[in-house]
Short mmCIF file of C-alpha atoms in Angstrom, two decimals:
data_model
loop_
_atom_site.label_atom_id
_atom_site.label_comp_id
_atom_site.label_asym_id
_atom_site.label_seq_id
_atom_site.Cartn_x
_atom_site.Cartn_y
_atom_site.Cartn_z
CA UNK A 1 0.00 0.00 0.00
CA UNK A 2 1.32 3.46 -0.89
CA UNK A 3 1.94 6.13 1.73
CA UNK A 4 -1.07 8.16 0.55
CA UNK A 5 -3.29 5.06 0.46
CA UNK A 6 -2.25 4.25 4.01
CA UNK A 7 -3.04 7.79 5.08
CA UNK A 8 -6.45 7.67 3.41
CA UNK A 9 -7.26 4.35 5.07
CA UNK A 10 -6.21 5.69 8.47
CA UNK A 11 -8.44 8.73 8.03
CA UNK A 12 -11.44 6.64 6.98
CA UNK A 13 -10.94 4.20 9.86
CA UNK A 14 -10.44 7.09 12.33
CA UNK A 15 -7.00 5.84 13.33
CA UNK A 16 -6.04 9.38 12.40
CA UNK A 17 -8.34 12.01 13.85
CA UNK A 18 -8.84 15.38 12.20
CA UNK A 19 -9.00 18.06 14.89
CA UNK A 20 -10.38 21.43 13.84
CA UNK A 21 -8.32 24.24 15.36
CA UNK A 22 -10.43 26.97 13.76
CA UNK A 23 -12.67 29.43 15.60
CA UNK A 24 -16.14 29.86 14.05
CA UNK A 25 -16.26 33.07 12.00
CA UNK A 26 -19.21 35.36 12.66
CA UNK A 27 -20.14 38.89 13.59
CA UNK A 28 -19.36 37.95 17.21
CA UNK A 29 -15.78 36.88 16.47
CA UNK A 30 -13.41 38.98 18.64
CA UNK A 31 -11.10 41.36 16.78
CA UNK A 32 -8.01 43.25 17.82
CA UNK A 33 -8.54 46.81 19.02
CA UNK A 34 -5.78 49.28 18.17
CA UNK A 35 -5.35 52.77 19.66
CA UNK A 36 -7.84 55.26 18.23
CA UNK A 37 -5.32 57.02 15.99
CA UNK A 38 -4.80 53.87 13.89
CA UNK A 39 -7.04 52.22 11.28
CA UNK A 40 -9.15 49.38 12.67
CA UNK A 41 -9.81 45.97 11.18
CA UNK A 42 -13.33 45.08 10.10
CA UNK A 43 -15.49 42.67 12.01
CA UNK A 44 -16.91 39.80 10.00
CA UNK A 45 -20.12 40.68 8.13
CA UNK A 46 -22.44 38.67 5.86
CA UNK A 47 -24.59 40.32 3.21
CA UNK A 48 -27.33 38.01 2.00
CA UNK A 49 -27.77 37.96 -1.78
CA UNK A 50 -30.58 35.43 -2.04
CA UNK A 51 -32.09 32.62 0.00
CA UNK A 52 -34.39 30.49 -2.18
CA UNK A 53 -36.54 33.55 -2.95
CA UNK A 54 -37.24 36.05 -5.73
CA UNK A 55 -33.61 37.16 -5.69
CA UNK A 56 -32.56 33.60 -6.55
CA UNK A 57 -35.21 30.89 -6.27
CA UNK A 58 -32.97 27.82 -6.09
CA UNK A 59 -29.92 29.06 -4.27
CA UNK A 60 -28.63 30.67 -1.10
CA UNK A 61 -25.45 32.77 -1.11
CA UNK A 62 -23.80 35.79 0.50
CA UNK A 63 -21.18 38.42 0.10
CA UNK A 64 -18.91 38.77 3.08
CA UNK A 65 -16.63 41.50 4.42
CA UNK A 66 -13.88 41.01 6.92
CA UNK A 67 -10.30 41.90 7.76
CA UNK A 68 -7.40 39.74 6.68
CA UNK A 69 -6.54 39.33 10.35
CA UNK A 70 -10.00 38.53 11.73
CA UNK A 71 -10.70 35.23 13.46
CA UNK A 72 -8.34 32.29 13.11
CA UNK A 73 -5.88 33.67 10.61
CA UNK A 74 -2.47 33.36 8.98
CA UNK A 75 0.16 36.11 9.19
CA UNK A 76 2.39 36.33 6.11
CA UNK A 77 5.87 37.91 6.28
CA UNK A 78 4.74 41.14 4.58
CA UNK A 79 2.29 41.79 7.43
CA UNK A 80 5.02 43.64 9.36
CA UNK A 81 7.42 46.36 8.30
CA UNK A 82 10.39 44.08 9.04
CA UNK A 83 9.08 41.67 6.39
CA UNK A 84 7.80 44.25 3.91
CA UNK A 85 9.89 42.69 1.10
CA UNK A 86 8.88 39.15 2.05
CA UNK A 87 6.15 36.87 0.73
CA UNK A 88 2.55 37.97 0.60
CA UNK A 89 0.02 35.38 1.66
CA UNK A 90 -0.54 34.23 -1.93
CA UNK A 91 3.18 33.57 -2.35
CA UNK A 92 3.64 31.28 0.65
CA UNK A 93 4.77 27.95 -0.84
CA UNK A 94 2.00 25.36 -0.63
CA UNK A 95 4.45 22.84 0.79
CA UNK A 96 4.87 25.01 3.88
CA UNK A 97 1.14 24.90 4.66
CA UNK A 98 1.39 21.27 5.82
CA UNK A 99 3.93 20.73 8.57
CA UNK A 100 4.56 18.93 11.88
CA UNK A 101 3.46 20.70 15.04
CA UNK A 102 4.26 20.52 18.73
CA UNK A 103 2.19 21.91 21.59
CA UNK A 104 3.75 23.68 24.55
CA UNK A 105 1.10 23.77 27.27
CA UNK A 106 1.36 26.70 29.67
CA UNK A 107 -2.35 27.02 30.37
CA UNK A 108 -1.88 26.74 34.14
CA UNK A 109 0.64 29.56 34.17
CA UNK A 110 -1.58 31.76 31.96
CA UNK A 111 -4.58 31.10 34.22
CA UNK A 112 -2.57 32.32 37.19
CA UNK A 113 -1.05 35.27 35.32
CA UNK A 114 -2.69 36.59 32.13
CA UNK A 115 0.53 38.49 31.34
CA UNK A 116 2.59 35.27 31.41
CA UNK A 117 5.49 35.27 28.96
CA UNK A 118 7.10 32.25 27.39
CA UNK A 119 10.88 32.35 27.80
CA UNK A 120 13.65 30.46 26.01
CA UNK A 121 14.30 28.44 29.16
CA UNK A 122 10.68 27.24 29.11
CA UNK A 123 11.18 25.94 25.58
CA UNK A 124 14.51 24.34 26.50
CA UNK A 125 12.88 22.56 29.46
CA UNK A 126 10.10 21.32 27.17
CA UNK A 127 12.69 20.03 24.69
CA UNK A 128 14.51 18.19 27.47
CA UNK A 129 11.30 16.23 28.12
CA UNK A 130 9.84 15.86 24.62
CA UNK A 131 12.73 16.24 22.20
CA UNK A 132 13.74 19.05 19.81
CA UNK A 133 11.34 21.37 18.06
CA UNK A 134 10.43 20.07 14.60
CA UNK A 135 12.46 21.21 11.61
CA UNK A 136 10.15 23.23 9.37
CA UNK A 137 7.26 22.80 11.79
CA UNK A 138 5.04 24.84 14.10
CA UNK A 139 5.35 25.73 17.75
CA UNK A 140 1.81 25.93 19.11
CA UNK A 141 1.63 27.86 22.39
CA UNK A 142 -1.32 26.67 24.46
CA UNK A 143 -2.58 29.08 27.12
CA UNK A 144 -6.24 28.09 27.44
CA UNK A 145 -7.20 31.48 26.01
CA UNK A 146 -9.63 29.92 23.52
CA UNK A 147 -12.05 29.47 26.44
CA UNK A 148 -12.55 33.26 26.33
CA UNK A 149 -13.30 33.49 22.60
CA UNK A 150 -17.06 33.97 22.96
CA UNK A 151 -16.55 37.45 24.41
CA UNK A 152 -14.68 40.41 22.90
CA UNK A 153 -14.14 41.85 26.39
CA UNK A 154 -12.84 38.66 27.98
CA UNK A 155 -10.73 37.76 24.95
CA UNK A 156 -8.88 41.09 24.82
CA UNK A 157 -8.86 41.38 28.65
CA UNK A 158 -8.04 45.09 28.52
CA UNK A 159 -8.01 47.76 31.19
CA UNK A 160 -6.70 51.35 31.35
CA UNK A 161 -3.15 50.11 30.78
CA UNK A 162 -4.03 48.03 27.72
CA UNK A 163 -4.68 44.34 26.97
CA UNK A 164 -3.49 41.60 29.30
CA UNK A 165 -2.94 38.36 27.37
CA UNK A 166 -0.06 35.87 27.39
CA UNK A 167 2.69 35.78 24.80
CA UNK A 168 6.44 35.56 24.28
CA UNK A 169 9.25 37.58 25.77
CA UNK A 170 11.45 39.68 23.49
CA UNK A 171 14.30 37.20 23.87
CA UNK A 172 12.09 34.19 23.14
CA UNK A 173 10.61 35.84 20.06
CA UNK A 174 14.07 36.60 18.68
CA UNK A 175 15.27 33.09 19.44
CA UNK A 176 12.24 31.53 17.79
CA UNK A 177 12.78 33.63 14.67
CA UNK A 178 16.55 33.47 14.36
CA UNK A 179 17.71 30.23 15.99
CA UNK A 180 14.88 27.72 16.25
CA UNK A 181 14.07 25.32 13.40
CA UNK A 182 10.33 26.07 13.28
CA UNK A 183 8.64 27.95 10.44
CA UNK A 184 6.00 29.61 12.58
CA UNK A 185 4.22 30.25 15.86
CA UNK A 186 0.59 29.44 16.59
CA UNK A 187 -1.34 30.96 19.50
CA UNK A 188 -4.87 31.06 20.92
CA UNK A 189 -4.88 34.82 21.54
CA UNK A 190 -5.92 37.62 19.15
CA UNK A 191 -2.35 38.06 17.90
CA UNK A 192 1.02 36.35 18.21
CA UNK A 193 2.31 39.02 20.60
CA UNK A 194 1.47 39.40 24.26
CA UNK A 195 -1.16 41.95 25.18
CA UNK A 196 1.48 44.18 26.79
CA UNK A 197 3.87 43.93 23.83
CA UNK A 198 3.15 47.51 22.80
CA UNK A 199 5.42 48.55 25.68
CA UNK A 200 8.22 46.02 25.03
CA UNK A 201 11.61 47.05 23.66
CA UNK A 202 11.29 46.59 20.76
CA UNK A 203 7.48 46.60 20.64
CA UNK A 204 5.61 43.62 19.22
CA UNK A 205 8.68 41.36 19.05
CA UNK A 206 6.87 38.31 17.68
CA UNK A 207 5.60 40.20 14.68
CA UNK A 208 8.89 42.04 14.16
CA UNK A 209 11.13 38.98 14.55
CA UNK A 210 9.03 36.29 12.89
CA UNK A 211 7.92 38.36 9.91
CA UNK A 212 11.42 39.76 9.51
CA UNK A 213 12.81 36.23 9.35
CA UNK A 214 10.32 35.07 6.73
CA UNK A 215 8.37 33.01 9.23
CA UNK A 216 4.62 32.86 9.86
CA UNK A 217 2.00 33.30 12.52
CA UNK A 218 -1.31 31.58 13.26
CA UNK A 219 -3.68 33.18 15.75
CA UNK A 220 -6.98 32.56 17.51
CA UNK A 221 -6.52 28.80 17.39
CA UNK A 222 -8.87 26.56 19.32
CA UNK A 223 -8.81 22.98 20.65
CA UNK A 224 -5.07 22.79 21.27
CA UNK A 225 -5.99 20.83 24.39
CA UNK A 226 -6.97 17.94 22.10
CA UNK A 227 -3.47 17.66 20.62
CA UNK A 228 -0.52 15.67 22.00
CA UNK A 229 2.73 17.46 22.84
CA UNK A 230 4.35 15.97 19.73
CA UNK A 231 3.28 14.03 16.66
CA UNK A 232 0.53 16.17 15.14
CA UNK A 233 0.53 17.25 11.50
CA UNK A 234 -0.87 20.73 10.96
CA UNK A 235 -2.68 21.92 7.82
CA UNK A 236 -3.08 25.70 7.46
CA UNK A 237 -5.25 26.90 4.58
CA UNK A 238 -5.23 30.69 4.08
CA UNK A 239 -6.86 32.22 1.03
CA UNK A 240 -4.23 33.14 -1.61
CA UNK A 241 -5.05 36.87 -1.58
CA UNK A 242 -2.71 38.52 -4.07
CA UNK A 243 -0.57 41.11 -2.22
CA UNK A 244 -2.44 40.22 0.97
CA UNK A 245 -0.73 40.31 4.36
CA UNK A 246 -2.73 37.42 5.75
CA UNK A 247 -6.05 35.64 5.59
CA UNK A 248 -8.71 33.99 7.71
CA UNK A 249 -7.79 30.33 7.60
CA UNK A 250 -9.15 26.87 8.25
CA UNK A 251 -6.53 25.16 10.40
CA UNK A 252 -6.65 21.40 10.96
CA UNK A 253 -4.46 18.97 12.85
CA UNK A 254 -4.04 15.29 12.03
CA UNK A 255 -3.49 13.21 15.14
CA UNK A 256 -2.75 9.49 15.24
CA UNK A 257 -5.06 7.83 17.75
CA UNK A 258 -3.58 4.36 17.41
#
């Protein structure tokens, strides 16, 4: 039996489970909120064209409007000024959209401290237990933040000082971009950076470092709790928007259940 035939048989027999890591996309989907002086992303909107009526008796369809970075989405290198000469989302090689993934679970720490930051030593300790990060794969940072995704207020968790959500330290972001073997970072929060990253030096280090190194981001993931620490295969499917900086994406994980 060929490799693809074996994979197909394992999917049909449920020996490989397909786990959907995508947040449902609707008008209630939380979106990032920038300071008032900056342009804001659009919330998701549907415009009904017809629904089995005089506008179209046999069909239902819609127009939709949304931001590139609304809901579960893919960040391409050209999303940030450090990657302005890098790939747009339509130019990301298709072979990089299917890759191994590991899950680093720091949900307990994030529950105790919403401003928790992942440090290089945390990753090194994880590697000591589970093995090295995958070459050309994804680091998925689990914080349990997907449990807040039904509420804009709880998801952004902002006060007078700004948002309070977990993320990576400046040093960890640089290390992930420049020294680690992974091609991208996946998170459950509204963006790859911590809520307080606007005040870091430099600000927004995940965006600056990852995009500047030609790497990618995945945000607003769900169901990371259903994945093992190692062994998952991740499929990210952004729309190939020409010159686009990102796209809402369906993100799936294949997990062997034995």
